[in-house]
Coordinates of C-alpha atoms in Angstrom, one line a residue:
X17 CA -13.2 7.3 -26.0
X18 CA -11.5 9.3 -23.2
X19 CA -8.6 7.4 -21.6
X20 CA -8.5 9.6 -18.4
X21 CA -11.0 11.0 -16.0
X22 CA -9.3 14.4 -16.2
X23 CA -9.9 14.6 -20.0
X24 CA -13.4 13.3 -19.6
X25 CA -14.3 15.9 -17.0
X26 CA -12.7 18.8 -19.0
X27 CA -14.5 17.6 -22.3
X28 CA -17.9 17.4 -20.4
X29 CA -17.7 20.9 -18.9
X30 CA -16.4 22.4 -22.1
X31 CA -19.3 20.8 -23.9
X32 CA -21.7 22.2 -21.4
X33 CA -20.4 25.7 -21.8
X34 CA -20.5 25.5 -25.6
X35 CA -24.0 24.0 -25.7
X36 CA -25.4 26.4 -23.2
X37 CA -24.1 29.5 -25.1
X38 CA -25.4 28.1 -28.5
X39 CA -28.8 27.0 -27.2
X40 CA -29.4 30.2 -25.3
X41 CA -28.3 32.4 -28.1
X42 CA -30.6 30.5 -30.6
X43 CA -33.5 30.7 -28.2
X44 CA -33.0 34.4 -27.6
X45 CA -32.9 35.1 -31.4
X46 CA -36.2 33.2 -31.8
X47 CA -37.8 35.1 -29.1
X48 CA -36.5 38.6 -29.8
X49 CA -35.3 38.9 -33.4
X50 CA -38.6 39.8 -35.2
X51 CA -39.8 42.1 -32.4
X52 CA -36.4 43.8 -32.1
X53 CA -36.4 44.6 -35.9
X54 CA -39.9 46.0 -35.7
X55 CA -39.2 48.0 -32.5
X56 CA -36.0 49.5 -33.9
X57 CA -37.7 50.6 -37.1
X58 CA -40.5 52.3 -35.2
X59 CA -38.0 54.1 -32.9
X60 CA -36.0 55.4 -36.0
X61 CA -39.3 56.5 -37.7
X62 CA -40.4 58.5 -34.6
X63 CA -36.9 60.1 -34.2
X64 CA -36.8 61.0 -37.9
X65 CA -40.2 62.7 -37.8
X66 CA -39.3 64.5 -34.6
X67 CA -36.1 65.9 -36.2
X68 CA -38.0 67.1 -39.4
X69 CA -40.8 68.6 -37.2
X70 CA -38.4 70.3 -34.9
X71 CA -36.5 71.8 -37.8
X72 CA -39.7 73.2 -39.4
X73 CA -40.6 74.8 -36.1
X74 CA -37.2 76.2 -35.2
X75 CA -35.9 77.2 -38.7
X76 CA -32.4 77.6 -37.3
X77 CA -29.8 79.8 -39.0
X78 CA -26.8 77.5 -38.2
X79 CA -28.1 74.2 -39.7
X80 CA -24.8 72.4 -38.9
X81 CA -24.9 73.2 -35.3
X82 CA -28.5 72.6 -35.0
X83 CA -28.3 69.1 -36.5
X84 CA -25.2 68.3 -34.4
X85 CA -27.1 69.2 -31.2
X86 CA -30.1 67.1 -32.3
X87 CA -28.0 64.1 -33.1
X88 CA -26.1 64.2 -29.9
X89 CA -29.3 64.6 -27.8
X90 CA -30.9 61.7 -29.5
X91 CA -27.7 59.5 -29.4
X92 CA -27.8 59.3 -33.2
X93 CA -25.4 59.5 -36.0
X94 CA -27.1 61.3 -38.9
X95 CA -26.0 61.3 -42.6
X96 CA -27.6 63.6 -45.3
X97 CA -27.0 63.1 -49.0
X98 CA -28.1 65.5 -51.5
X99 CA -30.0 63.6 -54.3
X100 CA -28.9 65.9 -57.0
X101 CA -25.3 66.7 -56.1
X102 CA -24.6 63.7 -54.0
X103 CA -23.0 66.0 -51.4
X104 CA -22.7 64.2 -48.0
X105 CA -23.1 65.8 -44.6
X106 CA -22.6 63.9 -41.3
X107 CA -23.5 64.9 -37.8
X108 CA -22.3 63.3 -34.6
X109 CA -20.1 61.0 -36.5
X110 CA -16.3 61.0 -36.5
X111 CA -14.8 61.8 -39.8
X112 CA -12.6 58.6 -39.7
X113 CA -15.7 56.4 -39.2
X114 CA -17.3 55.0 -42.4
X115 CA -21.0 54.9 -42.3
X116 CA -21.1 52.1 -44.8
X117 CA -19.2 49.9 -42.4
X118 CA -21.4 50.8 -39.4
X119 CA -24.5 50.0 -41.5
X120 CA -23.2 46.5 -41.9
X121 CA -22.6 46.0 -38.3
X122 CA -25.6 47.9 -36.8
X123 CA -29.2 48.4 -37.9
X124 CA -29.8 51.7 -39.7
X125 CA -32.9 53.6 -41.0
X126 CA -33.0 55.7 -44.2
X127 CA -35.8 58.2 -45.0
X128 CA -36.2 61.0 -47.6
X129 CA -36.3 64.6 -46.3
X130 CA -37.2 67.6 -48.4
X131 CA -35.8 70.8 -47.1
X132 CA -35.9 74.2 -48.8
X133 CA -36.8 72.6 -52.1
X134 CA -34.0 70.1 -51.9
X135 CA -34.5 66.4 -51.4
X136 CA -32.1 64.7 -49.1
X137 CA -31.6 61.1 -48.1
X138 CA -31.4 61.0 -44.3
X139 CA -29.8 58.0 -42.7
X140 CA -30.1 57.4 -39.0
X141 CA -28.0 55.1 -36.9
X142 CA -27.4 54.5 -33.3
X143 CA -24.3 56.5 -32.4
X144 CA -23.6 54.5 -29.1
X145 CA -25.2 51.1 -29.6
X146 CA -25.7 49.4 -26.2
X147 CA -28.1 46.7 -27.1
X148 CA -31.3 45.7 -25.5
X149 CA -31.0 45.2 -21.8
X150 CA -34.0 42.7 -21.7
X151 CA -32.4 40.6 -24.5
X152 CA -29.1 40.6 -22.7
X153 CA -30.6 39.5 -19.4
X154 CA -32.6 36.9 -21.1
X155 CA -29.6 35.5 -22.9
X156 CA -27.5 35.4 -19.7
X157 CA -30.3 33.8 -17.7
X158 CA -30.8 31.1 -20.3
X159 CA -27.0 30.4 -20.3
X160 CA -26.9 30.1 -16.5
X161 CA -30.1 28.0 -16.2
X162 CA -29.0 25.6 -19.1
X163 CA -25.5 25.2 -17.6
X164 CA -26.9 24.5 -14.1
X165 CA -29.2 21.8 -15.5
X166 CA -26.4 20.2 -17.5
X167 CA -23.9 20.4 -14.7
X168 CA -26.3 18.6 -12.3
X169 CA -26.8 15.9 -14.9
X170 CA -23.0 15.6 -15.7
X171 CA -22.1 15.7 -12.0
X172 CA -24.6 12.8 -11.3
X173 CA -22.8 10.9 -14.1
X174 CA -19.4 11.5 -12.8
X175 CA -20.3 10.9 -9.1
X176 CA -22.2 7.6 -9.7
X177 CA -19.0 5.5 -10.0
X178 CA -17.5 7.3 -7.0
X179 CA -20.5 6.4 -4.9
X180 CA -20.1 2.8 -6.1
X181 CA -16.5 2.8 -4.9
X182 CA -17.5 4.4 -1.6
X183 CA -20.2 1.7 -1.1
X184 CA -17.8 -1.2 -1.9
X185 CA -15.1 0.3 0.4
X186 CA -17.7 0.5 3.2
X187 CA -18.5 -3.2 2.7
X188 CA -14.8 -4.1 2.8
X189 CA -14.3 -2.1 6.0
X190 CA -17.2 -4.1 7.5
X191 CA -15.4 -7.3 6.6
X192 CA -17.2 -8.3 3.5
X193 CA -14.4 -9.1 1.1
X194 CA -16.6 -10.8 -1.6
X195 CA -17.9 -7.5 -3.1
X196 CA -16.5 -6.4 -6.5
X197 CA -16.7 -3.4 -8.7
X198 CA -17.2 -3.5 -12.5
X199 CA -14.1 -3.0 -14.4
X200 CA -15.4 -1.9 -17.8
X201 CA -14.1 1.7 -17.6
X202 CA -10.7 2.5 -19.0
X203 CA -9.9 5.7 -17.0
X204 CA -8.7 6.4 -13.6
X205 CA -11.8 5.1 -11.9
X206 CA -11.5 1.9 -13.9
X207 CA -8.0 1.5 -12.7
X208 CA -9.2 2.3 -9.1
X209 CA -11.9 -0.4 -9.4
X210 CA -9.3 -3.1 -10.5
X211 CA -7.0 -2.2 -7.6
X212 CA -10.0 -2.2 -5.0
X213 CA -11.0 -5.6 -6.4
X214 CA -7.4 -6.9 -6.0
X215 CA -7.4 -5.5 -2.5
X216 CA -10.6 -7.2 -1.6
X217 CA -9.2 -10.5 -3.0
X218 CA -6.0 -10.0 -1.0
X219 CA -7.8 -9.1 2.2
X220 CA -10.1 -12.1 1.8
X221 CA -7.0 -14.3 1.4
X222 CA -5.5 -12.6 4.5
X223 CA -8.6 -13.2 6.5
X224 CA -8.6 -16.9 5.5
X225 CA -5.0 -17.2 6.5
X226 CA -5.7 -15.5 9.8
X227 CA -8.4 -18.0 10.6
X228 CA -6.2 -20.8 9.5
X229 CA -3.4 -19.3 11.6
X230 CA -5.6 -19.3 14.7
X231 CA -6.8 -22.7 14.1
X232 CA -3.2 -24.0 13.7
X233 CA -2.0 -22.2 16.8
X234 CA -4.8 -23.8 18.7
X235 CA -4.0 -27.2 17.3
X236 CA -0.3 -26.9 17.9
X237 CA -0.8 -25.8 21.5
X238 CA -3.6 -28.3 22.2
X239 CA -1.6 -31.3 21.2
X240 CA 1.2 -31.0 23.7
X241 CA -1.1 -29.7 26.4
X242 CA -3.3 -32.8 26.0
X243 CA -0.2 -35.0 26.3
X244 CA 1.0 -33.1 29.4
X245 CA -2.5 -33.3 31.0
X246 CA -2.8 -37.0 30.3
X247 CA 0.7 -38.0 31.6
X248 CA 0.3 -35.7 34.6
X249 CA -2.9 -37.5 35.5
X250 CA -1.0 -40.8 35.3
X251 CA 1.7 -39.6 37.6
X252 CA -0.9 -38.8 40.3
X253 CA -1.6 -42.6 40.4
X254 CA 0.7 -43.9 43.2
X255 CA 0.5 -47.5 41.8
X256 CA 2.3 -46.4 38.6
X257 CA 5.5 -48.4 37.9
X258 CA 8.8 -46.5 38.2
X259 CA 9.7 -47.1 34.6
X260 CA 6.3 -45.7 33.5
X261 CA 6.8 -42.7 35.6
X262 CA 10.2 -42.0 34.0
X263 CA 8.7 -42.3 30.5
X264 CA 5.8 -40.1 31.4
X265 CA 8.2 -37.4 32.9
X266 CA 10.3 -37.7 29.7
X267 CA 7.3 -37.0 27.5
X268 CA 6.1 -34.2 29.6
X269 CA 9.5 -32.5 29.4
X270 CA 9.6 -33.0 25.6
X271 CA 6.1 -31.6 25.2
X272 CA 7.0 -28.6 27.4
X273 CA 10.1 -27.9 25.3
X274 CA 7.9 -28.1 22.3
X275 CA 5.5 -25.6 23.7
X276 CA 8.6 -23.3 24.6
X277 CA 9.9 -23.5 21.1
X278 CA 6.5 -22.7 19.7
X279 CA 6.0 -19.7 21.9
X280 CA 9.5 -18.5 21.2
X281 CA 8.9 -18.8 17.4
X282 CA 5.5 -17.0 17.6
X283 CA 7.1 -14.2 19.6
X284 CA 9.9 -13.8 17.0
X285 CA 7.3 -13.6 14.2
X286 CA 5.3 -11.1 16.2
X287 CA 8.4 -8.9 16.6
X288 CA 9.3 -9.2 13.0
X289 CA 5.7 -8.4 11.8
X290 CA 5.5 -5.3 14.0
X291 CA 8.9 -4.0 13.1
X292 CA 9.7 -3.4 16.7
X293 CA 13.1 -5.1 16.2
X294 CA 15.8 -2.5 16.3
X295 CA 18.0 -2.9 13.2
X296 CA 21.8 -3.1 14.0
X297 CA 23.6 -4.4 10.8
X298 CA 27.3 -5.1 10.9
X299 CA 29.7 -6.3 8.4
X300 CA 30.9 -9.9 9.0
X301 CA 32.0 -13.1 7.2
X302 CA 28.7 -15.0 6.4
X303 CA 30.6 -18.0 5.2
X304 CA 32.2 -18.4 8.6
X305 CA 28.8 -17.9 10.4
X306 CA 27.3 -20.8 8.2
X307 CA 30.3 -23.0 8.9
X308 CA 29.8 -22.5 12.7
X309 CA 26.1 -23.3 12.4
X310 CA 27.0 -26.6 10.7
X311 CA 29.4 -27.5 13.5
X312 CA 26.8 -26.5 16.2
X313 CA 24.3 -29.0 14.7
X314 CA 27.0 -31.7 14.1
X315 CA 25.5 -34.0 16.8
X316 CA 22.2 -34.0 15.0
X317 CA 23.5 -34.8 11.5
X318 CA 26.2 -37.3 12.7
X319 CA 23.5 -39.1 14.6
X320 CA 21.7 -39.7 11.3
X321 CA 25.0 -40.5 9.6
X322 CA 24.5 -37.6 7.1
X323 CA 27.2 -36.5 4.7
X324 CA 27.6 -32.7 4.9
X325 CA 29.7 -30.7 2.4
X326 CA 30.3 -27.0 2.4
X327 CA 31.8 -24.9 -0.5
X328 CA 32.4 -21.3 0.5
X329 CA 35.1 -18.6 0.6
X330 CA 35.3 -15.5 2.7
X331 CA 32.2 -13.5 1.9
X332 CA 31.4 -10.3 3.6
X333 CA 27.8 -9.2 4.3
X334 CA 26.2 -6.1 6.0
X335 CA 23.3 -7.6 7.9
X336 CA 21.8 -8.2 11.4
X337 CA 24.1 -11.1 12.5
X338 CA 21.8 -12.6 15.1
X339 CA 18.8 -12.7 12.8
X340 CA 20.8 -14.2 9.9
X341 CA 22.2 -16.8 12.4
X342 CA 18.6 -17.8 13.0
X343 CA 18.1 -18.2 9.2
X344 CA 21.0 -20.6 8.8
X345 CA 20.0 -22.6 11.9
X346 CA 16.5 -23.0 10.5
X347 CA 17.5 -24.1 7.1
X348 CA 20.2 -26.4 8.3
X349 CA 17.8 -28.0 10.9
X350 CA 15.1 -28.3 8.2
X351 CA 17.6 -30.1 5.8
X352 CA 18.8 -32.5 8.6
X353 CA 15.2 -33.1 9.7
X354 CA 13.9 -34.2 6.3
X355 CA 17.0 -36.0 4.9
X356 CA 16.9 -39.7 5.4
X357 CA 19.7 -41.5 7.3
X358 CA 22.9 -41.8 5.2
X359 CA 21.8 -38.9 3.0
X360 CA 23.8 -35.9 2.1
X361 CA 23.6 -32.1 2.5
X362 CA 25.7 -29.6 0.5
X363 CA 26.0 -25.9 1.2
X364 CA 27.2 -23.5 -1.3
X365 CA 28.0 -19.8 -0.8
X366 CA 28.7 -17.7 -4.0
X367 CA 28.9 -14.1 -4.9
X368 CA 27.7 -12.3 -8.0
X369 CA 27.9 -8.6 -9.0
X370 CA 24.7 -7.8 -7.2
X371 CA 23.8 -10.7 -4.9
X372 CA 25.2 -13.2 -2.4
X373 CA 23.7 -16.6 -2.9
X374 CA 23.5 -19.3 -0.2
X375 CA 22.2 -22.7 -1.3
X376 CA 21.3 -25.6 1.0
X377 CA 20.9 -28.8 -1.1
X378 CA 19.8 -32.1 0.2
X379 CA 18.4 -35.4 -1.2
X380 CA 15.5 -35.6 1.3
X381 CA 11.8 -35.8 0.8
X382 CA 10.9 -34.1 -2.5
X383 CA 8.4 -31.2 -2.4
X384 CA 5.6 -31.0 -4.9
X385 CA 5.7 -28.0 -7.2
X386 CA 2.2 -26.9 -6.1
X387 CA 3.6 -26.5 -2.5
X388 CA 6.3 -24.1 -3.5
X389 CA 4.3 -21.0 -3.0
X390 CA 2.9 -22.1 0.3
X391 CA 5.8 -23.7 2.0
X392 CA 6.9 -20.4 3.6
X393 CA 3.3 -19.9 5.1
X394 CA 2.9 -20.1 8.8
X395 CA 2.1 -23.6 10.2
X396 CA 2.0 -25.0 6.6
X397 CA 3.3 -28.5 6.4
X398 CA 3.6 -30.4 3.1
X399 CA 1.3 -33.5 3.4
X400 CA 4.1 -35.9 2.6
X401 CA 6.1 -34.4 5.5
X402 CA 3.5 -35.0 8.1
X403 CA 5.3 -37.6 10.1
X404 CA 4.6 -38.0 13.8
X405 CA 8.3 -38.9 14.3
X406 CA 9.3 -35.5 13.0
X407 CA 8.9 -32.6 15.3
X408 CA 8.1 -29.2 14.0
X409 CA 5.6 -26.3 14.2
X410 CA 5.7 -25.2 10.7
X411 CA 7.0 -21.8 11.8
X412 CA 10.7 -22.1 10.9
X413 CA 10.6 -21.3 7.2
X414 CA 8.1 -18.4 7.9
X415 CA 10.7 -16.9 10.2
X416 CA 13.4 -17.4 7.5
X417 CA 11.3 -15.6 5.0
X418 CA 10.5 -12.7 7.3
X419 CA 14.2 -12.2 8.1
X420 CA 15.4 -12.4 4.5
X421 CA 12.6 -9.9 3.4
X422 CA 13.7 -7.6 6.2
X423 CA 17.2 -7.6 4.5
X424 CA 15.6 -6.8 1.1
X425 CA 16.5 -10.4 -0.1
X426 CA 14.5 -13.3 -1.2
X427 CA 14.3 -17.0 -0.5
X428 CA 12.7 -19.8 -2.5
X429 CA 12.8 -23.6 -3.0
X430 CA 13.9 -25.3 -6.1
X431 CA 13.5 -29.0 -6.9
X432 CA 16.7 -29.8 -8.9
X433 CA 15.7 -33.3 -9.6
X434 CA 13.5 -36.1 -8.3
X435 CA 15.8 -36.7 -5.4
X436 CA 17.4 -33.3 -4.8
X437 CA 16.0 -30.0 -3.7
X438 CA 17.6 -26.7 -2.8
X439 CA 16.6 -23.9 -0.5
X440 CA 18.1 -20.7 -2.1
X441 CA 18.7 -17.4 -0.2
X442 CA 19.6 -14.3 -2.2
X443 CA 20.9 -11.2 -0.3
X444 CA 21.8 -7.8 -1.8
X445 CA 25.6 -7.4 -2.2
X446 CA 26.9 -4.2 -0.5
X447 CA 29.5 -1.7 -1.8
X448 CA 31.6 -2.3 1.3
X449 CA 31.9 -5.9 0.3
X450 CA 33.0 -5.0 -3.1
X451 CA 35.8 -2.8 -1.8
X452 CA 36.9 -5.6 0.6
X453 CA 37.3 -8.1 -2.1

């Protein structure tokens, strides 16, 4: 019914106040109404008799002054009506005050009084009604007690889901990411439960990725170390032929280089993750930077007899030049690595009103669509790419993604056909570039 916790809380406490007042008032009336009416009547009767007796004893000459004094002393307003002439006399009652109006609001008592052969109708009423102190205190006490009981019940109702959230948060902090909160509520606590459940899911996924990352790092380091250890043991054998020694030394050098590259990539990812890298963006021609990368890697793609095409005009970009150079090297190396001999690679740089787009397209090994979301994960290798003749640690695309995200851009893979796929990089277009063009 209530969409927000704020409205729910306000409604509950307003309901408590209204219920407490109504309940306490009803109970007070049931306890005191009959007794109050009886006590008030007895008090008026006693005061009326005292007034009449006192008048008979005193027989004052100034009746008006005498009655005013008695009325003030008794905190009463007195009205006398002559039964024959209907003449009205009032004592201790302002002239502008209508007695009929007071009688409707406050209890009054009327009694006949015969004085000097004339019968009067005497009406007594409290001149300064203050109410019964016991009744007032009882009413206030009931309101307070009822409110306290209802607030305790309501608070328990409101705090219960908060305690559940606290308990689940404690479980998550202790590493239990399988706990979940019910999501039936439609207020702020319901929204909080949904977010906490999502957070637990993401943390669980992150924990699984961390464990997989540690396992992958151990595997990637263990494989070259095993090779180095084995061939080093062989070199200790003096009877080993010279040709085998050279082959063993070559493998040791290759595996050492592999370890060096792996350590370097891990260090880069660590720096990017921790944001310790100092940002120093400059404006430069990104098309020229990519062109130089292609020339730098020319020995690799010419060795495989690949056809490389590039379509790009001068395109200015505000970015960290060294980091972006790593992006283009990784993407170009990746394309060369997985494109078969005699294949082709095309690079296209274009500019839109808001983004600069760089597309690396090749006709290499296709990527299954289910792998698109995981291909940028650390140490992730598509099963069809697990070729022992292809070197790689599975960190290159992770580094690419980190660098692109650091520049508020995005990178994704797109399978254009069964034989062609593209790695697409989108980078925000700067106002400086717009002016230069």
